[in-house]
Backbone as CSV, one residue per row, in Angstrom:
resi,resn,N_x,N_y,N_z,CA_x,CA_y,CA_z,C_x,C_y,C_z
1,UNK,59.787,-86.969,-74.691,59.215,-88.644,-74.329,59.702,-89.119,-73.193
2,UNK,59.108,-89.613,-71.924,59.668,-89.588,-70.841,59.984,-91.289,-70.786
3,UNK,60.901,-91.511,-69.849,61.761,-92.815,-69.642,60.394,-94.085,-69.888
4,UNK,59.422,-93.645,-69.014,58.112,-94.523,-69.236,57.655,-94.749,-70.437
5,UNK,57.322,-93.664,-71.104,56.907,-93.796,-72.519,57.740,-94.315,-73.524
6,UNK,59.126,-94.070,-73.349,60.079,-94.713,-74.291,60.086,-96.058,-74.069
7,UNK,60.019,-96.940,-72.884,60.024,-98.143,-72.850,58.399,-98.906,-72.976
8,UNK,57.822,-98.217,-72.870,56.141,-98.499,-73.369,56.304,-98.655,-74.919
9,UNK,57.141,-97.644,-75.639,56.921,-97.370,-77.113,57.910,-98.748,-77.749
10,UNK,58.912,-99.153,-76.919,59.993,-100.114,-77.521,59.217,-101.200,-77.436
11,UNK,58.300,-101.527,-76.178,57.841,-102.989,-76.205,56.656,-102.772,-77.071
12,UNK,55.806,-101.732,-77.173,54.590,-101.730,-78.291,55.126,-102.098,-79.675
13,UNK,56.254,-101.455,-80.125,56.775,-101.715,-81.417,57.277,-103.170,-81.495
14,UNK,57.045,-104.380,-80.591,57.454,-105.387,-80.795,56.286,-106.443,-81.004
15,UNK,55.145,-105.961,-80.122,54.039,-106.468,-79.865,53.027,-107.408,-81.179
16,UNK,53.183,-106.657,-82.182,52.350,-107.404,-83.329,52.735,-108.618,-83.621
17,UNK,53.659,-109.291,-83.653,53.912,-110.549,-83.819,53.001,-111.520,-82.865
18,UNK,52.813,-111.099,-81.613,52.091,-111.919,-80.458,50.499,-111.586,-80.949
19,UNK,50.270,-109.897,-81.205,49.090,-109.346,-81.014,48.898,-108.452,-82.433
20,UNK,48.684,-109.122,-83.771,48.590,-108.707,-84.823,47.592,-107.500,-84.896
21,UNK,46.460,-107.665,-84.214,45.328,-106.764,-83.910,45.187,-105.521,-83.471
22,UNK,46.653,-105.279,-82.752,47.067,-104.235,-81.966,48.050,-103.398,-82.757
23,UNK,48.098,-102.340,-83.118,48.748,-101.567,-83.770,49.270,-100.433,-83.085
24,UNK,50.607,-100.343,-83.178,51.677,-99.024,-82.603,51.173,-97.574,-83.294
25,UNK,51.101,-96.493,-82.403,50.852,-95.215,-83.104,51.365,-94.124,-82.278
26,UNK,51.316,-93.129,-82.588,51.628,-91.920,-81.624,50.729,-90.918,-82.089
27,UNK,50.250,-90.230,-81.081,49.351,-89.206,-80.854,49.907,-87.829,-79.856
28,UNK,50.063,-86.915,-80.327,50.429,-85.675,-79.631,51.936,-86.368,-79.157
29,UNK,52.783,-86.767,-79.684,53.804,-87.824,-79.324,53.652,-88.717,-77.890
30,UNK,52.571,-89.093,-77.869,52.089,-90.149,-76.868,52.086,-91.476,-77.640
31,UNK,52.947,-92.643,-77.099,52.800,-93.616,-77.663,51.579,-94.613,-77.378
32,UNK,50.727,-95.072,-78.124,49.813,-95.999,-78.253,49.865,-97.239,-78.677
33,UNK,49.083,-98.174,-78.212,48.461,-99.531,-79.109,46.987,-99.237,-79.126
34,UNK,46.516,-99.360,-80.589,45.024,-99.254,-80.881,44.698,-100.635,-81.869
35,UNK,43.446,-100.674,-81.157,43.147,-102.383,-82.100,42.093,-103.076,-81.166
36,UNK,42.361,-104.395,-81.412,41.362,-105.359,-80.821,41.892,-106.209,-80.069
37,UNK,41.049,-106.231,-78.800,41.517,-107.775,-77.939,40.841,-108.697,-78.296
38,UNK,41.272,-109.816,-78.628,40.439,-110.890,-79.450,40.040,-111.909,-78.263
39,UNK,38.933,-112.548,-78.223,38.730,-113.252,-77.114,38.391,-115.021,-77.974
40,UNK,39.237,-115.804,-77.599,39.107,-117.207,-78.353,39.040,-118.207,-77.152
41,UNK,38.208,-119.121,-77.513,38.062,-120.396,-76.600,39.207,-121.145,-76.489
42,UNK,39.125,-122.232,-75.642,40.445,-123.201,-75.602,40.756,-123.860,-76.615
43,UNK,39.878,-123.966,-77.748,40.330,-124.528,-78.913,40.579,-123.601,-80.219
44,UNK,40.760,-122.153,-79.484,41.306,-121.297,-80.559,40.110,-120.863,-81.568
45,UNK,38.833,-121.139,-80.793,37.950,-120.413,-81.703,37.343,-119.239,-81.317
46,UNK,37.155,-117.961,-82.411,36.841,-116.897,-82.124,35.622,-116.835,-81.262
47,UNK,35.466,-116.059,-80.117,34.388,-115.606,-79.269,33.909,-114.322,-79.688
48,UNK,34.770,-113.453,-79.813,34.470,-111.976,-79.688,35.568,-111.151,-79.487
49,UNK,35.292,-109.670,-79.743,36.688,-108.936,-79.786,36.085,-107.652,-79.207
50,UNK,36.829,-106.923,-78.432,36.658,-105.325,-78.088,37.751,-104.558,-78.823
51,UNK,37.268,-103.334,-78.867,38.103,-102.015,-79.526,38.809,-101.844,-78.106
52,UNK,40.110,-101.332,-78.347,40.840,-100.745,-77.312,41.709,-99.697,-77.831
53,UNK,42.056,-98.930,-76.556,43.388,-98.234,-76.981,44.072,-98.235,-75.634
54,UNK,45.465,-98.569,-75.797,46.357,-98.934,-74.578,47.487,-97.621,-74.527
55,UNK,47.640,-97.115,-73.193,48.413,-96.105,-73.336,49.465,-96.202,-72.072
56,UNK,50.669,-95.642,-72.219,51.825,-95.599,-71.178,51.175,-94.748,-70.120
57,UNK,51.519,-95.089,-68.739,51.489,-94.216,-67.660,52.594,-93.761,-67.272
58,UNK,52.688,-92.699,-65.929,54.273,-92.164,-65.742,55.011,-93.377,-65.214
59,UNK,54.220,-94.126,-64.424,55.302,-95.124,-63.692,55.374,-96.647,-64.223
60,UNK,55.006,-96.492,-65.507,55.203,-97.713,-66.171,56.577,-98.207,-66.562
61,UNK,57.081,-99.389,-66.093,56.230,-100.460,-66.224,55.878,-101.217,-64.739
62,UNK,56.081,-100.053,-63.717,55.817,-100.447,-62.366,53.826,-100.012,-62.159
63,UNK,53.431,-99.696,-63.055,52.295,-99.682,-63.128,51.389,-100.234,-64.091
64,UNK,50.246,-100.854,-64.199,49.685,-100.845,-65.443,49.254,-99.595,-66.398
65,UNK,49.599,-99.940,-67.666,49.142,-98.964,-68.585,47.587,-98.885,-68.518
66,UNK,47.321,-97.695,-69.085,45.646,-97.195,-69.189,45.181,-97.827,-70.128
67,UNK,44.056,-98.564,-70.278,43.361,-99.334,-71.310,41.806,-98.648,-71.185
68,UNK,41.499,-98.057,-72.586,40.395,-97.973,-72.887,39.613,-98.712,-73.670
69,UNK,38.201,-99.067,-73.624,37.501,-99.673,-74.418,36.790,-98.695,-75.214
70,UNK,37.043,-98.603,-76.725,36.436,-97.610,-77.457,35.393,-97.899,-78.443
71,UNK,35.067,-98.866,-78.456,33.825,-99.518,-78.904,32.251,-99.006,-78.369
72,UNK,32.564,-98.431,-77.149,31.210,-98.194,-76.766,30.444,-99.076,-76.385
73,UNK,30.953,-100.579,-75.968,30.014,-101.438,-75.406,29.877,-101.560,-74.065
74,UNK,30.838,-100.726,-73.311,30.990,-100.628,-71.876,30.489,-99.166,-71.370
75,UNK,29.685,-99.234,-70.390,29.214,-98.167,-69.967,30.494,-97.619,-68.896
76,UNK,30.460,-96.507,-68.838,31.398,-95.760,-68.102,30.906,-95.679,-66.424
77,UNK,31.010,-96.543,-65.696,30.676,-96.366,-64.126,31.516,-97.245,-63.348
78,UNK,31.439,-97.147,-62.525,31.989,-98.325,-61.260,31.501,-99.658,-61.461
79,UNK,30.411,-99.690,-61.660,29.863,-101.284,-61.476,30.431,-101.938,-62.682
80,UNK,30.614,-101.319,-63.629,31.316,-101.841,-65.041,32.972,-101.824,-64.866
81,UNK,33.401,-101.603,-63.888,34.765,-101.556,-63.642,35.533,-100.585,-64.645
82,UNK,34.752,-99.330,-64.562,35.494,-98.492,-65.557,35.510,-97.059,-64.629
83,UNK,36.663,-96.442,-64.739,36.919,-95.171,-63.888,36.144,-94.029,-64.554
84,UNK,35.876,-93.153,-63.951,34.992,-91.832,-64.593,35.952,-91.213,-65.838
85,UNK,37.067,-91.522,-65.881,37.656,-91.001,-67.024,37.553,-92.127,-68.506
86,UNK,37.059,-93.203,-67.829,37.159,-94.331,-69.147,37.846,-95.351,-68.960
87,UNK,39.005,-94.967,-68.058,39.926,-96.373,-68.108,39.641,-97.362,-67.259
88,UNK,39.987,-98.432,-67.540,39.709,-99.951,-67.179,39.963,-100.128,-65.708
89,UNK,39.437,-100.620,-64.872,39.759,-101.072,-63.469,40.181,-102.599,-63.665
90,UNK,41.317,-102.814,-63.657,41.513,-104.063,-64.000,41.901,-105.045,-62.841
91,UNK,42.715,-104.301,-61.809,42.649,-105.169,-60.796,42.512,-104.121,-59.460
92,UNK,42.702,-104.633,-57.821,42.707,-103.439,-56.924,43.889,-102.816,-57.034
93,UNK,43.994,-101.870,-56.187,45.331,-101.114,-56.116,46.506,-102.108,-55.403
94,UNK,46.225,-102.764,-54.322,47.423,-103.472,-53.642,47.614,-104.721,-54.862
95,UNK,46.691,-105.305,-55.560,46.939,-106.441,-56.595,47.892,-105.638,-57.870
96,UNK,47.716,-104.881,-58.063,48.332,-104.066,-59.181,49.987,-103.858,-58.738
97,UNK,49.953,-103.258,-57.247,51.047,-102.717,-56.848,52.197,-104.123,-56.801
98,UNK,51.790,-105.170,-56.519,52.353,-106.569,-56.170,52.827,-106.815,-57.632
99,UNK,51.908,-106.895,-58.230,52.049,-107.601,-59.648,52.932,-106.981,-60.449
100,UNK,53.322,-105.437,-60.381,54.156,-104.386,-60.911,55.413,-104.585,-60.099
101,UNK,55.577,-105.025,-59.214,56.789,-104.647,-58.234,58.192,-104.722,-58.631
102,UNK,58.464,-105.708,-59.599,59.382,-105.984,-60.524,59.570,-105.379,-61.751
103,UNK,58.160,-104.708,-62.134,58.160,-104.294,-63.554,57.418,-105.157,-64.383
104,UNK,56.607,-104.920,-65.552,56.055,-105.654,-65.989,56.084,-105.579,-67.578
105,UNK,55.880,-106.246,-68.522,55.565,-106.132,-70.226,54.750,-106.260,-70.490
106,UNK,54.483,-105.379,-71.860,53.009,-105.852,-72.365,52.690,-106.947,-72.891
107,UNK,53.653,-107.821,-73.357,52.783,-109.004,-73.675,52.480,-109.770,-72.519
108,UNK,53.123,-109.782,-71.544,52.516,-110.411,-70.017,51.352,-109.707,-69.814
109,UNK,51.199,-108.513,-69.870,49.921,-107.667,-69.461,48.874,-108.099,-70.297
110,UNK,48.974,-108.198,-71.506,48.019,-108.473,-72.302,47.044,-109.812,-71.949
111,UNK,48.411,-110.598,-71.920,47.936,-112.137,-71.923,47.083,-112.522,-70.563
112,UNK,47.703,-112.002,-69.440,47.364,-112.668,-68.037,46.491,-111.440,-67.405
113,UNK,46.388,-110.123,-67.758,45.757,-109.193,-67.405,44.059,-108.835,-68.178
114,UNK,44.737,-108.274,-69.243,43.635,-107.620,-69.894,43.025,-108.477,-70.914
115,UNK,43.273,-109.881,-71.460,42.352,-111.031,-71.809,41.635,-111.399,-70.821
116,UNK,41.914,-111.706,-70.034,41.036,-112.119,-68.621,40.112,-111.195,-68.272
117,UNK,40.477,-109.738,-68.067,39.584,-108.816,-67.900,38.277,-108.817,-68.834
118,UNK,38.632,-108.646,-70.083,37.654,-108.743,-71.099,36.896,-109.850,-71.202
119,UNK,37.411,-111.204,-70.985,36.499,-112.399,-70.585,35.524,-112.273,-69.453
120,UNK,35.894,-111.573,-68.587,34.839,-111.504,-67.553,33.678,-110.378,-67.868
121,UNK,33.934,-109.451,-68.647,33.139,-108.231,-69.310,32.186,-108.946,-69.951
122,UNK,32.854,-110.144,-70.951,31.949,-110.695,-72.177,30.871,-111.470,-70.979
123,UNK,31.471,-111.968,-69.898,30.407,-112.802,-69.124,29.555,-112.181,-68.314
124,UNK,29.759,-110.749,-68.063,28.386,-110.160,-67.618,27.869,-109.524,-68.705
125,UNK,28.363,-109.268,-69.892,27.034,-109.146,-70.910,26.332,-109.921,-71.239
126,UNK,26.793,-111.398,-71.012,25.763,-112.399,-71.255,25.231,-113.030,-70.347
127,UNK,25.468,-112.996,-68.886,24.817,-113.413,-67.749,24.557,-112.271,-66.855
128,UNK,24.914,-111.105,-66.959,24.670,-110.107,-65.947,25.220,-109.940,-64.754
129,UNK,26.447,-110.907,-64.552,27.341,-110.538,-63.354,28.503,-111.078,-63.979
130,UNK,29.768,-110.744,-63.016,30.951,-111.201,-63.218,31.210,-112.304,-62.243
131,UNK,32.186,-113.124,-62.884,32.815,-114.412,-62.271,33.848,-113.669,-61.348
132,UNK,34.027,-114.431,-60.195,34.759,-114.051,-58.866,35.063,-112.251,-59.156
133,UNK,34.084,-111.642,-58.836,34.097,-110.327,-58.884,34.625,-109.654,-57.604
134,UNK,35.809,-108.646,-57.708,36.053,-108.102,-56.435,35.496,-106.485,-56.569
135,UNK,34.982,-105.856,-55.507,34.401,-104.512,-55.372,35.488,-103.619,-56.124
136,UNK,34.861,-102.624,-56.595,35.540,-101.472,-57.402,36.169,-100.528,-55.816
137,UNK,37.380,-99.774,-56.474,37.643,-98.724,-55.470,38.299,-99.284,-53.864
138,UNK,37.891,-98.413,-52.900,38.408,-98.742,-51.521,37.679,-99.809,-51.046
139,UNK,36.686,-100.085,-51.496,36.051,-101.751,-51.053,36.823,-102.617,-51.402
140,UNK,37.329,-102.415,-52.681,37.958,-103.558,-53.259,39.559,-103.749,-52.524
141,UNK,40.050,-102.358,-51.879,41.274,-102.524,-51.334,40.831,-103.459,-50.094
142,UNK,39.786,-102.967,-49.119,39.636,-103.406,-47.968,39.331,-105.244,-47.969
143,UNK,38.456,-105.608,-49.155,38.432,-107.100,-49.749,39.617,-107.759,-49.566
144,UNK,41.045,-106.808,-50.218,41.852,-107.571,-50.788,42.722,-108.210,-49.299
145,UNK,42.733,-107.161,-48.456,43.438,-107.553,-46.889,42.358,-108.206,-46.016
146,UNK,41.171,-108.259,-46.245,40.653,-109.062,-45.663,40.545,-110.735,-45.972
147,UNK,40.979,-110.688,-47.198,41.258,-112.359,-47.716,42.532,-112.582,-47.356
148,UNK,43.756,-111.526,-47.560,45.034,-111.617,-47.062,44.840,-112.394,-45.268
149,UNK,44.406,-111.773,-44.854,44.291,-111.973,-43.254,43.251,-113.027,-42.811
150,UNK,42.270,-113.357,-43.843,41.277,-114.436,-43.534,40.499,-113.927,-42.389
151,UNK,40.073,-112.414,-42.155,39.389,-111.869,-41.256,38.885,-110.681,-41.817
152,UNK,37.675,-110.221,-41.126,36.997,-108.737,-41.522,37.464,-108.090,-40.215
153,UNK,38.121,-108.128,-39.337,38.350,-107.290,-38.084,39.533,-106.484,-38.685
154,UNK,38.893,-105.169,-39.249,39.782,-103.913,-39.784,40.712,-103.399,-38.622
155,UNK,40.363,-103.587,-37.241,41.168,-103.035,-36.341,42.617,-104.050,-36.412
156,UNK,42.327,-105.196,-36.632,43.320,-106.158,-36.485,44.330,-105.696,-37.717
157,UNK,43.431,-105.680,-38.664,44.420,-105.346,-40.220,45.147,-104.028,-39.815
158,UNK,44.683,-103.191,-39.614,45.143,-101.871,-39.432,46.129,-101.909,-38.605
159,UNK,46.365,-102.734,-37.542,47.523,-102.512,-36.360,48.492,-103.503,-37.099
160,UNK,48.275,-104.541,-38.050,49.419,-105.482,-38.551,49.704,-104.505,-39.626
161,UNK,49.139,-103.764,-40.440,49.701,-102.824,-41.106,50.807,-101.785,-40.625
162,UNK,50.374,-101.202,-39.652,51.335,-100.454,-38.832,52.726,-100.874,-38.421
163,UNK,52.515,-102.011,-37.850,53.530,-102.848,-37.629,54.592,-103.184,-38.665
164,UNK,54.193,-103.596,-39.732,54.730,-103.936,-40.954,55.381,-102.683,-41.428
165,UNK,55.048,-101.426,-41.206,55.412,-100.433,-41.911,56.404,-99.901,-40.861
166,UNK,56.083,-100.167,-39.553,57.216,-99.718,-38.359,58.320,-100.379,-38.177
167,UNK,58.437,-101.789,-38.160,59.546,-102.293,-37.965,60.291,-103.056,-38.974
168,UNK,61.205,-103.756,-38.342,61.887,-104.610,-39.465,61.467,-106.223,-39.181
169,UNK,62.024,-107.077,-39.947,61.414,-108.463,-39.918,61.566,-109.036,-38.504
170,UNK,60.503,-109.233,-37.758,60.303,-109.871,-36.682,61.016,-111.250,-36.527
171,UNK,61.626,-111.672,-35.123,62.060,-112.604,-34.959,60.768,-113.677,-34.981
172,UNK,60.902,-115.082,-35.530,59.944,-115.691,-35.836,59.331,-116.521,-34.298
173,UNK,60.073,-116.416,-33.263,59.294,-116.599,-31.706,59.034,-115.837,-30.978
174,UNK,59.226,-114.376,-31.236,58.698,-113.167,-30.589,57.019,-113.024,-30.638
175,UNK,56.497,-112.056,-29.671,55.162,-111.777,-29.780,54.962,-111.093,-31.019
176,UNK,53.762,-111.294,-31.496,53.429,-110.596,-33.076,53.417,-109.012,-32.895
177,UNK,53.697,-108.294,-33.484,53.569,-106.808,-33.499,52.175,-106.333,-33.440
178,UNK,51.225,-107.020,-34.080,49.775,-106.857,-34.236,49.179,-106.840,-32.433
179,UNK,49.894,-107.203,-31.636,49.359,-107.495,-30.177,48.524,-108.172,-30.043
180,UNK,48.350,-109.139,-30.834,47.291,-110.159,-30.800,47.621,-111.234,-29.400
181,UNK,49.084,-111.183,-28.890,49.166,-112.056,-28.220,50.086,-113.605,-28.453
182,UNK,49.835,-113.500,-30.009,50.270,-114.795,-30.297,51.819,-114.758,-30.847
183,UNK,52.514,-115.838,-31.070,54.020,-115.780,-31.618,53.890,-115.496,-32.996
184,UNK,54.660,-114.369,-33.427,54.834,-113.895,-34.625,54.694,-115.224,-35.568
185,UNK,55.270,-116.265,-35.524,55.329,-117.210,-36.800,53.932,-117.868,-36.587
186,UNK,52.878,-117.825,-35.687,51.822,-118.274,-35.604,50.408,-117.237,-35.871
187,UNK,51.117,-116.012,-36.525,50.305,-115.034,-36.220,50.096,-114.262,-37.817
188,UNK,51.051,-113.249,-37.796,50.937,-112.539,-38.910,52.307,-112.483,-39.887
189,UNK,52.812,-113.997,-39.737,54.194,-113.914,-40.565,53.853,-113.699,-42.235
190,UNK,52.757,-114.834,-42.609,52.638,-114.717,-43.923,52.165,-113.644,-44.567
191,UNK,51.306,-112.802,-43.923,50.836,-111.491,-44.385,52.293,-110.388,-43.820
192,UNK,52.671,-110.501,-43.343,54.380,-109.656,-42.942,54.615,-109.714,-44.534
193,UNK,54.962,-111.036,-44.755,55.920,-111.386,-46.129,55.384,-110.668,-47.182
194,UNK,53.803,-110.475,-47.410,53.182,-109.862,-48.503,53.366,-108.736,-48.332
195,UNK,52.741,-108.203,-47.182,52.430,-106.530,-46.952,54.117,-105.921,-46.904
196,UNK,55.105,-106.479,-46.466,56.338,-105.905,-46.722,57.132,-105.453,-47.961
197,UNK,56.200,-106.055,-49.105,56.616,-105.552,-50.487,56.203,-104.294,-50.553
198,UNK,55.097,-103.947,-50.296,54.804,-102.309,-50.499,55.477,-101.368,-49.580
199,UNK,55.930,-100.349,-50.332,56.449,-98.996,-49.854,55.810,-98.607,-48.474
200,UNK,56.621,-97.602,-47.733,55.715,-96.962,-46.533,54.607,-96.203,-47.068
201,UNK,54.889,-95.633,-48.246,53.736,-94.599,-48.571,52.561,-95.237,-48.821
202,UNK,53.085,-96.539,-49.639,51.489,-97.516,-50.136,50.713,-98.023,-48.824
203,UNK,51.476,-98.374,-47.877,50.885,-98.879,-46.695,49.928,-97.628,-46.185
204,UNK,50.405,-96.575,-46.269,49.862,-95.182,-45.513,48.556,-95.290,-46.200
205,UNK,48.816,-95.391,-47.417,47.445,-95.083,-48.492,46.243,-96.272,-48.087
206,UNK,46.802,-97.250,-48.110,45.954,-98.378,-47.493,45.413,-98.048,-46.205
207,UNK,46.074,-97.723,-45.317,45.512,-97.395,-43.784,44.645,-96.536,-43.862
208,UNK,44.927,-95.523,-44.694,43.680,-94.409,-44.967,42.351,-95.190,-45.294
209,UNK,42.410,-95.977,-46.285,41.293,-96.394,-46.740,40.699,-97.313,-45.776
210,UNK,41.320,-98.008,-45.006,40.869,-99.059,-44.036,40.244,-98.145,-42.483
211,UNK,40.832,-97.135,-42.499,40.391,-96.393,-41.105,39.281,-95.714,-41.235
212,UNK,39.020,-95.328,-42.637,37.900,-94.632,-42.625,36.467,-95.237,-43.034
213,UNK,37.076,-96.720,-42.868,35.662,-97.612,-43.003,34.634,-97.575,-41.981
214,UNK,33.692,-97.583,-41.870,32.789,-97.116,-40.885,32.650,-98.540,-39.897
215,UNK,33.384,-99.716,-40.260,33.320,-100.911,-39.460,34.938,-100.820,-38.922
216,UNK,35.457,-99.983,-38.952,37.045,-99.659,-38.074,36.611,-99.469,-36.859
217,UNK,36.574,-100.230,-36.171,36.277,-100.052,-34.650,36.650,-100.778,-33.323
C-alpha cells in the first residue's frame, strides 16, 4: 500500500464518528469508503442521499480522492460533471490544486467539497441547472483565470502566467512583468500572490490550455 493509501486508510478508519453512513473497506488491497452522502437542510431535516464510493489517489492528500456516484442517478458525461471513467468533477484543476496545497483530510473534504457538490447535483435534478456552475475541463480552467484576473484577455493572462513562472517576487513599484506598462502593485500583484502558489509544471499545464484556446491572440 502506498503512502497516499496509508494516509487515506488512517483517516477513513476514523471517519465513522462524523459520517456513520460511510463504511471503511478494502478491495484488492485498496482502501475505500462506501455508503451514502446525506443531504440535510439547515434544520437537520433529511433531504436526500447519494450512494458513493470514495478512494485514494496517488497524490492524496495533495489531490482530492476519487468519488464515484454508484446509485446510477447521475449520467456519466461532462454535462453532469462526471469524467468518462465515472469519477466526479468536483472543482476545476487550479481550484483543486490550491485547496490541496497544504494537504487535506477526509472530514474537511466531505464537509466542504463533497456535500456541496451533491447539493448542486440535487438542484440540477430538480430544476434542470446547476447553481454557480463552472464549465468542465479546459474551459473551467480558463474561466478560473478570467475571474482571477477580472479579464477575458487570454493574451494578458498568458503573459502574466509566464512572468510568475519565470521571475521572483517583483518590487512593488517596478513595472509589471506582464508588460502592461503599469506598476506591479497596481497590476498583477494580487494575481501573482495566487498564481505563485502553483508549481512551474502546473503553470505550464495551464498555459497549454490557455494558449490552445481560439481566443488566444
